[in-house]
Every structure is written in structure tokens, then in C-alpha cells.
PDB file of C-alpha atoms in Angstrom:
ATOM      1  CA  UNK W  62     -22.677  25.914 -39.339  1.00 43.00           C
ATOM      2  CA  UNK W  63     -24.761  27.152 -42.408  1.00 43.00           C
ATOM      3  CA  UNK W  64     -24.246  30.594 -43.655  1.00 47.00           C
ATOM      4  CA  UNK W  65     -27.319  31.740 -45.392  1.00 43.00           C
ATOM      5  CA  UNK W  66     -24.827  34.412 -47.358  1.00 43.00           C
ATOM      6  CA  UNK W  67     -21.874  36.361 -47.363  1.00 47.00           C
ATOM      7  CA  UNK W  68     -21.129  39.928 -48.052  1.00 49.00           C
ATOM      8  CA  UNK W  69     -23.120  41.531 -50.529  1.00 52.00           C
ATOM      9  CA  UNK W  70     -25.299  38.612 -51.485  1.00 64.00           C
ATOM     10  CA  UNK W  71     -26.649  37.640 -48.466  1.00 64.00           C
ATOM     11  CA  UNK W  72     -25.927  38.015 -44.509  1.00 84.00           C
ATOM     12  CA  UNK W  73     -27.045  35.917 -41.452  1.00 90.00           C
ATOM     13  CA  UNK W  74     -26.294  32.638 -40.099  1.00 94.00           C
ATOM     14  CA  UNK W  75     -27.716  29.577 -38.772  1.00 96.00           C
ATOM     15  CA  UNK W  76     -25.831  27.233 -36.456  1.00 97.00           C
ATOM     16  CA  UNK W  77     -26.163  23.501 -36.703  1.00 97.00           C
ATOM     17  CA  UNK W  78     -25.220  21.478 -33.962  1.00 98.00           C
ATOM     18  CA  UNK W  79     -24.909  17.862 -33.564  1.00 98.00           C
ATOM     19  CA  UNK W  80     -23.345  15.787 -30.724  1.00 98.00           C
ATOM     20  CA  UNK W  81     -19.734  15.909 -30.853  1.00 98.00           C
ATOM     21  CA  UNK W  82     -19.681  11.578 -29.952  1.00 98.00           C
ATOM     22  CA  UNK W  83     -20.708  11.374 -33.466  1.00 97.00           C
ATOM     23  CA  UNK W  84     -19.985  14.652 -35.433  1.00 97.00           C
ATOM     24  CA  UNK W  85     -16.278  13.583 -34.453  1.00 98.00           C
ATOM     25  CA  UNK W  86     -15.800  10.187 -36.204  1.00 97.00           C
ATOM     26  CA  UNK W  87     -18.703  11.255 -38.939  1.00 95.00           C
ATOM     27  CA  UNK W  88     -15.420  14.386 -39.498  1.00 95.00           C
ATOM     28  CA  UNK W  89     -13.194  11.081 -39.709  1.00 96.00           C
ATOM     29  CA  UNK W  90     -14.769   8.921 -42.269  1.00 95.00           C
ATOM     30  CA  UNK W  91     -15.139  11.744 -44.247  1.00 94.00           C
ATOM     31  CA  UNK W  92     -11.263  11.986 -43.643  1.00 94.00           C
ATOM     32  CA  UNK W  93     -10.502   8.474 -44.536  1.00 94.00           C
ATOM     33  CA  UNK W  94     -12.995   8.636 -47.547  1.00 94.00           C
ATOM     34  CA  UNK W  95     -11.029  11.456 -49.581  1.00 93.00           C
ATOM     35  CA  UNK W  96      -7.827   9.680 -48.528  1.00 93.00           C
ATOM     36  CA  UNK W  97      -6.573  12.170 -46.021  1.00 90.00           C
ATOM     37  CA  UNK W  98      -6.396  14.666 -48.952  1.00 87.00           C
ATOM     38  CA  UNK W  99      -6.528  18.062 -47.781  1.00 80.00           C
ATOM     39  CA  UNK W 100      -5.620  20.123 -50.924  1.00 81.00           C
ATOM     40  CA  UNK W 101      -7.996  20.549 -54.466  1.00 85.00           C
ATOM     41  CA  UNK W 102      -5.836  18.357 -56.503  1.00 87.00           C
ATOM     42  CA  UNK W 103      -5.547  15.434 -53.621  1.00 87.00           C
ATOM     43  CA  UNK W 104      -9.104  15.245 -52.668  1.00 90.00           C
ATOM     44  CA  UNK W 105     -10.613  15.325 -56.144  1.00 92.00           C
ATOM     45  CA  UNK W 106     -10.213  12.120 -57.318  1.00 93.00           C
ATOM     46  CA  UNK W 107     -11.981  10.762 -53.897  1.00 93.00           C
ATOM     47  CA  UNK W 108     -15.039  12.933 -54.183  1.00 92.00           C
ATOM     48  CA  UNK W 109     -17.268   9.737 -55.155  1.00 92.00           C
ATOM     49  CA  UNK W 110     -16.215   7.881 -52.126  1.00 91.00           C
ATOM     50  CA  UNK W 111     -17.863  10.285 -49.424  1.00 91.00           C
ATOM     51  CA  UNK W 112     -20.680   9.044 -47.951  1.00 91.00           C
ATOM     52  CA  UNK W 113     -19.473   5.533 -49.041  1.00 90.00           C
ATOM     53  CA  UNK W 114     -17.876   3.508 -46.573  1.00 90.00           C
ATOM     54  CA  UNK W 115     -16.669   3.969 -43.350  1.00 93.00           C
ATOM     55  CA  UNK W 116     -13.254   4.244 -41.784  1.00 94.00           C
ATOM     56  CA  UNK W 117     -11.171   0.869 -40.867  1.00 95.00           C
ATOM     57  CA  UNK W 118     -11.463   0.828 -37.467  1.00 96.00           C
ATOM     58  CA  UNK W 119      -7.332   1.159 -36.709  1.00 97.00           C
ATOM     59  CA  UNK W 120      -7.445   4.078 -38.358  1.00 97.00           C
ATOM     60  CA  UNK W 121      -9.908   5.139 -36.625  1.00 97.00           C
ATOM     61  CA  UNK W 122      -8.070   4.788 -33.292  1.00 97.00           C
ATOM     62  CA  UNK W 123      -5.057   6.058 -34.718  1.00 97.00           C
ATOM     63  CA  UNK W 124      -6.285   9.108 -35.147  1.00 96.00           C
ATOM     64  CA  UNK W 125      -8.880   9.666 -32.440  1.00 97.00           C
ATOM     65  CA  UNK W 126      -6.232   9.008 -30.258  1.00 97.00           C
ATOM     66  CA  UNK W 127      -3.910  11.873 -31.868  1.00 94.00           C
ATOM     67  CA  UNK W 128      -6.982  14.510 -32.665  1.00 94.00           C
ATOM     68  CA  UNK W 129      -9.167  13.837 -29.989  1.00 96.00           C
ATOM     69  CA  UNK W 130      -8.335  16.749 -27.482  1.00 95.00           C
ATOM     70  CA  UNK W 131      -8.128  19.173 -30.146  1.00 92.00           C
ATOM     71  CA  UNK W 132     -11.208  17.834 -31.973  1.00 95.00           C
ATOM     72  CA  UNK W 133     -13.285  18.543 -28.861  1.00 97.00           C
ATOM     73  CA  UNK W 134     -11.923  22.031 -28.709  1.00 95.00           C
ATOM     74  CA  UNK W 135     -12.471  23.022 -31.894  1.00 94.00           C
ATOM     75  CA  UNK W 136     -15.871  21.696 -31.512  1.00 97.00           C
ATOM     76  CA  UNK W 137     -16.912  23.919 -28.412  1.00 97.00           C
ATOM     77  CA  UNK W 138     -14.976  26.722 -30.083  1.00 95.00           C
ATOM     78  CA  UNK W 139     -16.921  26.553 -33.426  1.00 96.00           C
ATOM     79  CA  UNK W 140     -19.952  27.149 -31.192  1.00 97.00           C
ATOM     80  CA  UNK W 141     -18.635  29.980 -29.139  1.00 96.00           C
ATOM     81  CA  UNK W 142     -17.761  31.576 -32.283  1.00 96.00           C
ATOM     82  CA  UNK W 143     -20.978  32.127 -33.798  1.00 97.00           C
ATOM     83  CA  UNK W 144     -22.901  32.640 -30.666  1.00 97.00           C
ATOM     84  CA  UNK W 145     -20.584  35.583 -29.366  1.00 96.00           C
ATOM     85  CA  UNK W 146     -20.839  37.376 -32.900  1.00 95.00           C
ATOM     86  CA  UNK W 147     -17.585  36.161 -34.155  1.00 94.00           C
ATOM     87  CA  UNK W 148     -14.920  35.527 -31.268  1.00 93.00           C
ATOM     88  CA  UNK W 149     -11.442  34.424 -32.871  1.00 92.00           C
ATOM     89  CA  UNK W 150      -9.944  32.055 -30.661  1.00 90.00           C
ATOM     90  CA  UNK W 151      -7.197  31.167 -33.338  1.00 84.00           C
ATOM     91  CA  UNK W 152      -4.405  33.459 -34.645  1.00 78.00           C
ATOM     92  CA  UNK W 153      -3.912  34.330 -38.370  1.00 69.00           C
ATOM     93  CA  UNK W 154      -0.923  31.437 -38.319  1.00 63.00           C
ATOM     94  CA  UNK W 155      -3.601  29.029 -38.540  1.00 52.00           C
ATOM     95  CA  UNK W 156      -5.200  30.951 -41.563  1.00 52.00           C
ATOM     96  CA  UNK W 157      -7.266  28.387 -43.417  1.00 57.00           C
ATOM     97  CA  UNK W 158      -8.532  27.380 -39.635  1.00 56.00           C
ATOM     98  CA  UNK W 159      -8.218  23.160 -40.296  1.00 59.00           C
ATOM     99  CA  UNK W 160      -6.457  23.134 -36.860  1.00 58.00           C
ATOM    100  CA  UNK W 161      -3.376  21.784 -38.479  1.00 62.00           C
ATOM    101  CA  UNK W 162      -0.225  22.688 -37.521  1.00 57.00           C
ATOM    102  CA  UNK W 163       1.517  25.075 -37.516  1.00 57.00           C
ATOM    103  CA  UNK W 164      -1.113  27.225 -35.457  1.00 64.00           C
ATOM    104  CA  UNK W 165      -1.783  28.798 -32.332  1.00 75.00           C
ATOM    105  CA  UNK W 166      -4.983  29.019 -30.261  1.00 85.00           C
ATOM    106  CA  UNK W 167      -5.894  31.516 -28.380  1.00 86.00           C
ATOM    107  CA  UNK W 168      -6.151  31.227 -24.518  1.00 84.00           C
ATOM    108  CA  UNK W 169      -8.973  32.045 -21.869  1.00 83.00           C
ATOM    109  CA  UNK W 170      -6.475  34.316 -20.187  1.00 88.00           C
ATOM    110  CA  UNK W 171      -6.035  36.119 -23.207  1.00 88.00           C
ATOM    111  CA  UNK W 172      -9.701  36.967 -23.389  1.00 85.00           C
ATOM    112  CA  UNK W 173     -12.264  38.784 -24.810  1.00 89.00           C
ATOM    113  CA  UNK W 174     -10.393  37.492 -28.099  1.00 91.00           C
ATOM    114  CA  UNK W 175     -10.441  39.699 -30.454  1.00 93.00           C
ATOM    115  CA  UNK W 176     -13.570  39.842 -33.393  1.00 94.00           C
ATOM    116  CA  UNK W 177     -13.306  38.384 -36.857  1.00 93.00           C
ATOM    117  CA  UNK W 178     -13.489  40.827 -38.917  1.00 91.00           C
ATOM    118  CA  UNK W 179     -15.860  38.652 -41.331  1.00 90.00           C
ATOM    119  CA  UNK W 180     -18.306  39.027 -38.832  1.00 93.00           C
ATOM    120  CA  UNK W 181     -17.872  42.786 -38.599  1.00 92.00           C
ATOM    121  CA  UNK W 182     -17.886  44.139 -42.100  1.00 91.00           C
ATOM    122  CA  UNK W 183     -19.715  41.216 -43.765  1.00 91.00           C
ATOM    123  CA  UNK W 184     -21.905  39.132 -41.789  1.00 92.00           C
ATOM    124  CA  UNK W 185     -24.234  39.011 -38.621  1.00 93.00           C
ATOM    125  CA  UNK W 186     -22.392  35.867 -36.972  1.00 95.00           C
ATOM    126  CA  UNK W 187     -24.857  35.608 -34.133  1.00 97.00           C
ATOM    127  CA  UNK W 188     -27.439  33.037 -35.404  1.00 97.00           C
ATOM    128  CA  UNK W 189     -30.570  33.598 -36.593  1.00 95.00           C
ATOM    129  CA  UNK W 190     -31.549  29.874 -35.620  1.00 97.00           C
ATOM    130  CA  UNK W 191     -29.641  26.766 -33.285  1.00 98.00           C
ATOM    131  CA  UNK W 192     -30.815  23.457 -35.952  1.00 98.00           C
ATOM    132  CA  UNK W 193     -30.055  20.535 -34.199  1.00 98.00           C
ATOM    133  CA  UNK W 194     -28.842  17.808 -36.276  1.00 97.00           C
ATOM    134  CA  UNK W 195     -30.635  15.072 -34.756  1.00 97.00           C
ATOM    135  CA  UNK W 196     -33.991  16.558 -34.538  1.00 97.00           C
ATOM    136  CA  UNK W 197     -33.946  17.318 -37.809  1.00 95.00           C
ATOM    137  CA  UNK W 198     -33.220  13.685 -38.820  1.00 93.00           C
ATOM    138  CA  UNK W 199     -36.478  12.514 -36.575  1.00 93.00           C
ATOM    139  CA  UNK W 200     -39.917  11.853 -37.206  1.00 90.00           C
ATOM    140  CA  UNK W 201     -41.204  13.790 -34.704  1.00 92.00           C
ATOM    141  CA  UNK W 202     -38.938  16.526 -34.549  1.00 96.00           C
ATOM    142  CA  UNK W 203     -38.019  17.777 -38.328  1.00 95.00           C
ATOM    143  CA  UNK W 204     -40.733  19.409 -39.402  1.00 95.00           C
ATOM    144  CA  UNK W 205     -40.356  21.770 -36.667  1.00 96.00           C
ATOM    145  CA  UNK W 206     -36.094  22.425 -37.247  1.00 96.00           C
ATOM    146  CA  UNK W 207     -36.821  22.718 -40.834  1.00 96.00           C
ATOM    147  CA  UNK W 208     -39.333  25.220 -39.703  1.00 95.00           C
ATOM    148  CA  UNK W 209     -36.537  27.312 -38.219  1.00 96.00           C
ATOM    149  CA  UNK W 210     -34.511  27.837 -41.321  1.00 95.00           C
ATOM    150  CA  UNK W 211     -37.708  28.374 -43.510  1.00 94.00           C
ATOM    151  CA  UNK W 212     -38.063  31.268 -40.603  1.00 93.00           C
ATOM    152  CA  UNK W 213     -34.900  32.481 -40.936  1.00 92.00           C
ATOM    153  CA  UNK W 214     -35.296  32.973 -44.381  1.00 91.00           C
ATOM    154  CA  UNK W 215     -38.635  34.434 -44.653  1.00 89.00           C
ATOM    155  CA  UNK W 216     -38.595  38.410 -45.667  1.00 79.00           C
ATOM    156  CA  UNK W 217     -35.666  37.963 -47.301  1.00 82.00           C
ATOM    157  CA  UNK W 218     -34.815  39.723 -50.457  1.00 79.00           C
ATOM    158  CA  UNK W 219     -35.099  37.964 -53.747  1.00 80.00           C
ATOM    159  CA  UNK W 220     -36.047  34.802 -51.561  1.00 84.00           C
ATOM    160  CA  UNK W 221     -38.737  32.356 -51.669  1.00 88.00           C
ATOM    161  CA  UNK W 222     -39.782  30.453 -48.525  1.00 91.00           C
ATOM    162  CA  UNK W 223     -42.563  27.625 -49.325  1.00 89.00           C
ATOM    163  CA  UNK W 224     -45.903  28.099 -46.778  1.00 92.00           C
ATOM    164  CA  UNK W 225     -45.506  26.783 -43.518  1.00 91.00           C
ATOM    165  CA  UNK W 226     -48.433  24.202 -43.942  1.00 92.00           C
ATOM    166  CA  UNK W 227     -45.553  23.042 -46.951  1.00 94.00           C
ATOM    167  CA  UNK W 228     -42.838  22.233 -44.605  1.00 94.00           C
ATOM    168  CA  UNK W 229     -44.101  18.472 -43.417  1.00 93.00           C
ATOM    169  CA  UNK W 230     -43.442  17.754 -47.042  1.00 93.00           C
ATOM    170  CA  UNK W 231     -40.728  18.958 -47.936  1.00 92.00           C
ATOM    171  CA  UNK W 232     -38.960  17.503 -45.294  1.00 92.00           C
ATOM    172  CA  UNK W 233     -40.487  14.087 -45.734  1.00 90.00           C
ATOM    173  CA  UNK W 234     -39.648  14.237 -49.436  1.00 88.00           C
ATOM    174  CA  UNK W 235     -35.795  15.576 -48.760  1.00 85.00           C
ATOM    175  CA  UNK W 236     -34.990  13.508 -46.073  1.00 81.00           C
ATOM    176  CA  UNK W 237     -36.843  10.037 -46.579  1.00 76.00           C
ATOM    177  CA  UNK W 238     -37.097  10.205 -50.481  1.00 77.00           C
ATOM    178  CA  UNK W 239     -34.151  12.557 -51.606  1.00 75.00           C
ATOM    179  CA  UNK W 240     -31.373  10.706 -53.660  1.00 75.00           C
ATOM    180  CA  UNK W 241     -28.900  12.745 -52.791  1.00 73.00           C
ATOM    181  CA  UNK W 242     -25.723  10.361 -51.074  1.00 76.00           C
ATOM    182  CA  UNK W 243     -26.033  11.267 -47.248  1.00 78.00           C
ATOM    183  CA  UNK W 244     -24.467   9.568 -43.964  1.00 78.00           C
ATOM    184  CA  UNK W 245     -27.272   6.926 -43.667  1.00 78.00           C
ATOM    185  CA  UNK W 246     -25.552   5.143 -47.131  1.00 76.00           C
ATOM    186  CA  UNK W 247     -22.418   4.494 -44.841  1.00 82.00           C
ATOM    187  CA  UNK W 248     -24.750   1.780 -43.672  1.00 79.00           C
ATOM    188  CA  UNK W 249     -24.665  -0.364 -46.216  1.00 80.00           C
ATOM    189  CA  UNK W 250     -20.902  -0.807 -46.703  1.00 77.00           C
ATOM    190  CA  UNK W 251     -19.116  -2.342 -43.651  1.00 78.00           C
ATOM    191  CA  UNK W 252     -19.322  -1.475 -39.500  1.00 89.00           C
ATOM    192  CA  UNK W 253     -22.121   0.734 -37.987  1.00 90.00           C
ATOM    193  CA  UNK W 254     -21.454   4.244 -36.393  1.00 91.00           C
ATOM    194  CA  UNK W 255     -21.695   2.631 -33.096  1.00 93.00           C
ATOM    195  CA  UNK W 256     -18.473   0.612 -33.473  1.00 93.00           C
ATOM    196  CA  UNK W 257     -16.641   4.123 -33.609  1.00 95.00           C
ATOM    197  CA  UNK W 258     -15.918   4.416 -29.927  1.00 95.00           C
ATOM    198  CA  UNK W 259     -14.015   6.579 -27.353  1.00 96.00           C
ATOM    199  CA  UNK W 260     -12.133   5.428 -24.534  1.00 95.00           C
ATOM    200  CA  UNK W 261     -13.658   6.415 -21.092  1.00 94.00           C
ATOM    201  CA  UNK W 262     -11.298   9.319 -20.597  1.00 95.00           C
ATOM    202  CA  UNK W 263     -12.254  10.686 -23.766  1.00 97.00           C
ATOM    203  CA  UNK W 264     -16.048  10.269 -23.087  1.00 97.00           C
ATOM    204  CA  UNK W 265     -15.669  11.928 -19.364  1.00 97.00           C
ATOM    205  CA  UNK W 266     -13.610  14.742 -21.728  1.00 98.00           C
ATOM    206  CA  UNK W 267     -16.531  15.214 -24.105  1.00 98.00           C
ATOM    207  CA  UNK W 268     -18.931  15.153 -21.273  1.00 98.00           C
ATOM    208  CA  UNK W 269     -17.449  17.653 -19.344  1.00 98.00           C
ATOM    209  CA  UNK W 270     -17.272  20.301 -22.318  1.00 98.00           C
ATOM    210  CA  UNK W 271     -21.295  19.984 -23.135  1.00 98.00           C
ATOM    211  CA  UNK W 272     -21.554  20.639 -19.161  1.00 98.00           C
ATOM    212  CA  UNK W 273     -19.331  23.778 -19.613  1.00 98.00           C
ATOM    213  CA  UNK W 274     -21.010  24.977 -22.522  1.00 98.00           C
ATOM    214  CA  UNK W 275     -24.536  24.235 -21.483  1.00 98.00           C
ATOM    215  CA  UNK W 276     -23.990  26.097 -17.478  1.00 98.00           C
ATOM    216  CA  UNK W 277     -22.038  28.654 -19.914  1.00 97.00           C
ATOM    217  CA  UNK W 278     -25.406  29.303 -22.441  1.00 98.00           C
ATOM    218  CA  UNK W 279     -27.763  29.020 -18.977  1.00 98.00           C
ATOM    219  CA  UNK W 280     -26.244  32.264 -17.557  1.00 97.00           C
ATOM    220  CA  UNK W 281     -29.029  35.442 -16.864  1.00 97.00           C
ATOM    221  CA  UNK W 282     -26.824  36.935 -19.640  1.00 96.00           C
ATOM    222  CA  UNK W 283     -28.825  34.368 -21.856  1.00 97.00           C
ATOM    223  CA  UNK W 284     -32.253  34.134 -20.537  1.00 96.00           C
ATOM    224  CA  UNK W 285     -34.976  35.057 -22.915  1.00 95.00           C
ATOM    225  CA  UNK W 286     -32.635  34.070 -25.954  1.00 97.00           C
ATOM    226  CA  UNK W 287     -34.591  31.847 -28.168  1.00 97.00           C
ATOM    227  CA  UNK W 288     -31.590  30.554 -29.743  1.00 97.00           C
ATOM    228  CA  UNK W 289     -29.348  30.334 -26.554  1.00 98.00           C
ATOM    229  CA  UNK W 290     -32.242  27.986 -25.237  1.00 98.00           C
ATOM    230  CA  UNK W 291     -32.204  25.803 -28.514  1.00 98.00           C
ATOM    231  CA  UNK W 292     -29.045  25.569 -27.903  1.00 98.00           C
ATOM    232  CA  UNK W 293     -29.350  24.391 -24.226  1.00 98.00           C
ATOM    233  CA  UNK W 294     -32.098  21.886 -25.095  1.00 98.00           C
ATOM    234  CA  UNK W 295     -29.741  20.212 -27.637  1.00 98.00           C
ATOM    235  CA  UNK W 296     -26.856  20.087 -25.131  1.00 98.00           C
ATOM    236  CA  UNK W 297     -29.089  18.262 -22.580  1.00 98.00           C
ATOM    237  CA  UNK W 298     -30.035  15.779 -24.988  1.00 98.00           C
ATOM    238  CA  UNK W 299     -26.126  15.501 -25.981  1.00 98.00           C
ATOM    239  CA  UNK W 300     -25.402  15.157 -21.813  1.00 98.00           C
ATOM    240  CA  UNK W 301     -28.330  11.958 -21.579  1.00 98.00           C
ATOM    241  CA  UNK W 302     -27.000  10.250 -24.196  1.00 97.00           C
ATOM    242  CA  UNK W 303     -22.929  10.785 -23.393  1.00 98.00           C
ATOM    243  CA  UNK W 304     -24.262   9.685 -19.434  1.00 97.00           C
ATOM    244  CA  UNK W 305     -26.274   6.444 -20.676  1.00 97.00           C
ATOM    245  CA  UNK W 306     -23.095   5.510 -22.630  1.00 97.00           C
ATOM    246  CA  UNK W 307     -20.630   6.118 -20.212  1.00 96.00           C
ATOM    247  CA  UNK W 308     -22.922   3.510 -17.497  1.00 96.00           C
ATOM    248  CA  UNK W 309     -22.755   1.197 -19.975  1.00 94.00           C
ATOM    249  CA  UNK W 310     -18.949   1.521 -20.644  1.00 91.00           C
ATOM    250  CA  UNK W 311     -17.877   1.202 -16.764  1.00 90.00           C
ATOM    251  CA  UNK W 312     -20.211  -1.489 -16.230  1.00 92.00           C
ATOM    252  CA  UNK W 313     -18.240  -2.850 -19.231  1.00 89.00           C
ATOM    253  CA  UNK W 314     -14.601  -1.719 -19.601  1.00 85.00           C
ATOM    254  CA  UNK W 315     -12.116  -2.392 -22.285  1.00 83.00           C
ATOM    255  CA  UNK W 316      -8.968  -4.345 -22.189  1.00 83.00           C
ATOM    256  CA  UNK W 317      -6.216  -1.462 -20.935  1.00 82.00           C
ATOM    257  CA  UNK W 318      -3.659  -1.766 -23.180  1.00 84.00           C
ATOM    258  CA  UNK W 319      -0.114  -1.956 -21.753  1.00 86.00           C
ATOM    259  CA  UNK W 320       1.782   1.379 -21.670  1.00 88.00           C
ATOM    260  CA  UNK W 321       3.746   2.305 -24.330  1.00 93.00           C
ATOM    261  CA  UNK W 322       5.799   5.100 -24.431  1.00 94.00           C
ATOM    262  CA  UNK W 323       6.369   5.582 -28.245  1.00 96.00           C
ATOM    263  CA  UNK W 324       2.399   5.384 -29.001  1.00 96.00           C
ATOM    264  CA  UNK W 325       1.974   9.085 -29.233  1.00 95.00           C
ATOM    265  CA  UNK W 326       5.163   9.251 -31.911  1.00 96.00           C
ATOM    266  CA  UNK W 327       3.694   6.475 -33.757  1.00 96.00           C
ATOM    267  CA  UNK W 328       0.518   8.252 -34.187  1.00 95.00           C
ATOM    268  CA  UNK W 329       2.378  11.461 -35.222  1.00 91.00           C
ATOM    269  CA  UNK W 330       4.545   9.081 -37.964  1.00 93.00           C
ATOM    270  CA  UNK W 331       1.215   7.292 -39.195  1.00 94.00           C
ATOM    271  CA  UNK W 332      -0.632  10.995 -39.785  1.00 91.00           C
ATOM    272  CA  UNK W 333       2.552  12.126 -41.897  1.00 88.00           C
ATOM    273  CA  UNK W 334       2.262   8.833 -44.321  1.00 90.00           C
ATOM    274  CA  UNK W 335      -1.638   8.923 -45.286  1.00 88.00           C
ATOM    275  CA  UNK W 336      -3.103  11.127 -47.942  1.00 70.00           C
ATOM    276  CA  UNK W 337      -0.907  13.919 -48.724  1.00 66.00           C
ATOM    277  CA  UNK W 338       1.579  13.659 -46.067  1.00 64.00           C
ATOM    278  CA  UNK W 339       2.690  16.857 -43.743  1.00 63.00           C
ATOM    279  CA  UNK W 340       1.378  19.612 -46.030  1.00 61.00           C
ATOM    280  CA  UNK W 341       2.851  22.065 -43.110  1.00 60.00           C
ATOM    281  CA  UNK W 342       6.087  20.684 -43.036  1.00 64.00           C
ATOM    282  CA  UNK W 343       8.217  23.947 -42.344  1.00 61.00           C
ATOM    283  CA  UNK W 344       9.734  23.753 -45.741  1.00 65.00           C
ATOM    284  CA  UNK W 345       6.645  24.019 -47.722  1.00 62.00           C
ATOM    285  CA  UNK W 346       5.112  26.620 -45.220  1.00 61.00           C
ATOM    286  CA  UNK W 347       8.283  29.091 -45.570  1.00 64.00           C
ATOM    287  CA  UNK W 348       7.605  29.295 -49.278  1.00 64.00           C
ATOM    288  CA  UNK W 349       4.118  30.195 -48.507  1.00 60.00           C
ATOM    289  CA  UNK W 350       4.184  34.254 -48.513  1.00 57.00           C
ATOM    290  CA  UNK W 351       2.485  36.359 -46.152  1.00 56.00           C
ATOM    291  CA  UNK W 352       1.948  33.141 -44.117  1.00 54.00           C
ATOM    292  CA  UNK W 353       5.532  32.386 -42.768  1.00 48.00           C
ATOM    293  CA  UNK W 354       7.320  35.347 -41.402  1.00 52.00           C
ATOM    294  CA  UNK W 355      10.465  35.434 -44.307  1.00 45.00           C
TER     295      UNK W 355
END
């Protein structure tokens, strides 16, 4: 997500989406990059490393394995957010919203959650454009998403939006010839993005929340919603390429590895070593005020 301002500077929103089979492990090398670091002081010293190198590959498992189904939920819930205007599916526990513990989510029984009051008093949540990530990296197709933000921002106060005929350029000079480090420079410094798998539970998992979401964003109560339908569009794409994986992964299944009943509490042990360590152990959180109920 990109918020084009907040409060008094500036006030609307446009969501970018990308498919969650490689936003997920593109969230964990930036992980492994700033050393697990999760406050100021911690991730500092890393801040030259991002976009460097990615994540050994046990790692990698290590903490797909322990993340995964919250990962996933968190992703469909960041998108639900913006597109129903703000719809808090955490409680204030979880108040810098890193899905960390200690937190609590909110269920679908508990529903309509409740709005954030952000998007009330501050901002229009609902998004002025759905960017998808991918078709903005293209040749064919990023022009035309970089000609949804320009739109968004056009008529805006004390803004200044190039011409439209502008925008081939500007994108072919930002994203071909900018120097800027980005994900592509991962590249050039150990494994590709395709050696960052998922098991085949986890891909039917993934699968089966961009078929939710897209039947969800289909409804009548969405028809004749331009962004609802870029949406949609984007979540096909996301469903084709999940599918053509997931042929090629049962046509050629891992090893299964053999049971192992402490695996989960060795992932839990291995998270609590790396970068900071448990920065919610209950001892540190109880000195936190307003946050732990003293």
C-alpha cells in the first residue's frame, strides 16, 4: 500500500498488490537482510544490506514454515482493509500491527469489525487506484499502472503531475535506468527468487485465499468498481500462475520429510535467537505503558 498523504498534508490512497508467492519471501529477505532487527537501533546498522543478497535458504524454511499461515492472512487482510474503507481486523494489543506476538486478530464471527479511526478522521482508505506490482515491472504493461497513480494525483493541490504523453518515459527512465538499489540487484548475489519455494500445502493455502478474495471482489456489490475490477484482473493473473506451479510441483513432489514432533518448537527457539531476540517477551511488554494492562 502507498498512501499519497496523511492528515492535513495530503489524503487518499493507492493499493499495490503483488502476488503473495513472491511478496512473501521478497518480506523475508528483507527480514534476513536487516538481521531480523525490528527496532531503530537494531536495524540501522543493516540498512546497506537491503536489496543485497538473499536469504540462506534454511532460513528461509525455518521461517516460512513458522509465518506462513499468518503471512497469508495478513496478506488478504491488508487488502480487505483498504478496500472496505478501513476494516480493523486486529485489536489495539497488536498496536504497531507487525503481527508479532502478543496480539489478537479479529474473527469473521465477530464481524463488521470495527473502523480505524485513521481512516475516519484522517484519510479516505478506499483506494483511489489497485497498481499491480507486476504490471508495473513489464514492458507492456507499466506505462499504463504508472498511468494510474499519475491519475490519482492529478487536481491535486500544490501537486504536479507530468503530461500523460510523459509517462512512457518516465517509467522507462525509473525503472530500466534508475540507480536506485531495487529487488532485481538480489540477482546478482547468490540463489534466484525461484529457489524460494512453498510446500504443496502451503501453495493449495495461498491458492485458495486469491479464490476467496477474487469470488469476494466479483460480488454485484462490486460491479462497475474500476478499482474492484483491477483488483480482480490481478488476482486472476495471481490464480494462473499459483495453478501452473502447483502442476508442476505434483508432477514433481519433494522428498516428505519424516515427522517430527518437536519441529514446530524448534522453529519457535530459532525465531527467539536471530536479530533482536523476543522483543515481546512478557517482561519487556509489561514495562511498556498503556500497552500491557498494569
Amino acid at each position: 500500500m502507498k498512501e499519497s498523504g496523511v492528515g492535513s498534508n495530503l489524503d487518499q490512497t493507492i493499493l499495490l498488490v503483488r502476488n503473495p508467492r513472491w511478496a512473501i519471501p521478497s518480506f523475508h529477505n528483507i527480514l534476513s537482510e536487516i538481521n531480523y532487527g525490528q527496532e531503530w537501533h537494531e536495524v540501522y546498522p543493516y540498512l546497506y544490506n537491503v536489496f543485497t543478497k538473499r536469504a540462506p535458504i534454511e532460513d528461509w524454511v525455518k521461517w516460512r514454515d513458522l509465518k506462513f499461515e499468518k503471512e497469508i492472512e495478513l496478506w488478504g487482510w491488508h487488502i480487505d482493509y483498504y478496500m472496505e474503507q478501513g476494516s480493523r481486523y486486529w485489536d489495539d494489543l497488536d498496536f504497531e500491527r507487525v503481527g508479532e506476538k502478543p496480539l489478537y486478530f479479529r474473527t469473521d464471527d465477530m464481524k463488521p469489525w470495527p473502523k480505524d479511526s485513521h481512516c475516519i478522521y484522517d484519510i479516505d482508505c478506499f483506494p483511489q487506484a489497485v497498481v499491480s506490482y507486476e504490471k508495473l515491472r513489464k514492458h507492456g504493461t507499466g506505462p499504463e499502472e504508472l498511468r494510474k497513480i499519475a491519475n490519482a494525483l492529478r487536481s491535486k493541490k500544490d501537486m504536479t503531475v507530468l503530461a500523460d504523453e510523459a509517462i512512457d518515459c518516465v517509467w522507462f527512465e525509473t525503472f530500466i535506468h534508475a540507480s536506485a538499489p531495487n529487488n532485481d540487484d538480489r540477482d546478482h548475489n547468490g540463489l534466484l527468487a525461484e529457489s524460494y519455494k512453498f510446500t504443496n500445502h502451503q501453495m493449495q493455502i495461498i491458492a485458495n485465499k486469491l479464490e476467496f478474495l477474487k469470488e469476494k471482489y466479483s460480488t454485484s456489490e462490486w460491479a462497475n468498481v474500476t478499482v474492484a475490477e483491477d483488483l480482480v484482473l490481478a488476482l486472476e493473473d495471481y490464480i494462473s500462475e499459483i495453478g501452473e506451479e502447483m502442476v508442476y510441483l505434483q508432477a514433481n513432489p519433494a522428498p516428505t520429510p519424516v515427522p517430527d514432533p518437536d519441529y514446530y518448537q524448534s522453529l519457535v527457539d530459532w525465531y527467539a535467537t536471530v536479530g533482536g531476540g523476543n522483543r515481546y517477551e512478557k517482561d519487556k511488554v509489561r514495562q511498556m505503558r498503556g500497552y500491557w494492562p498494569l
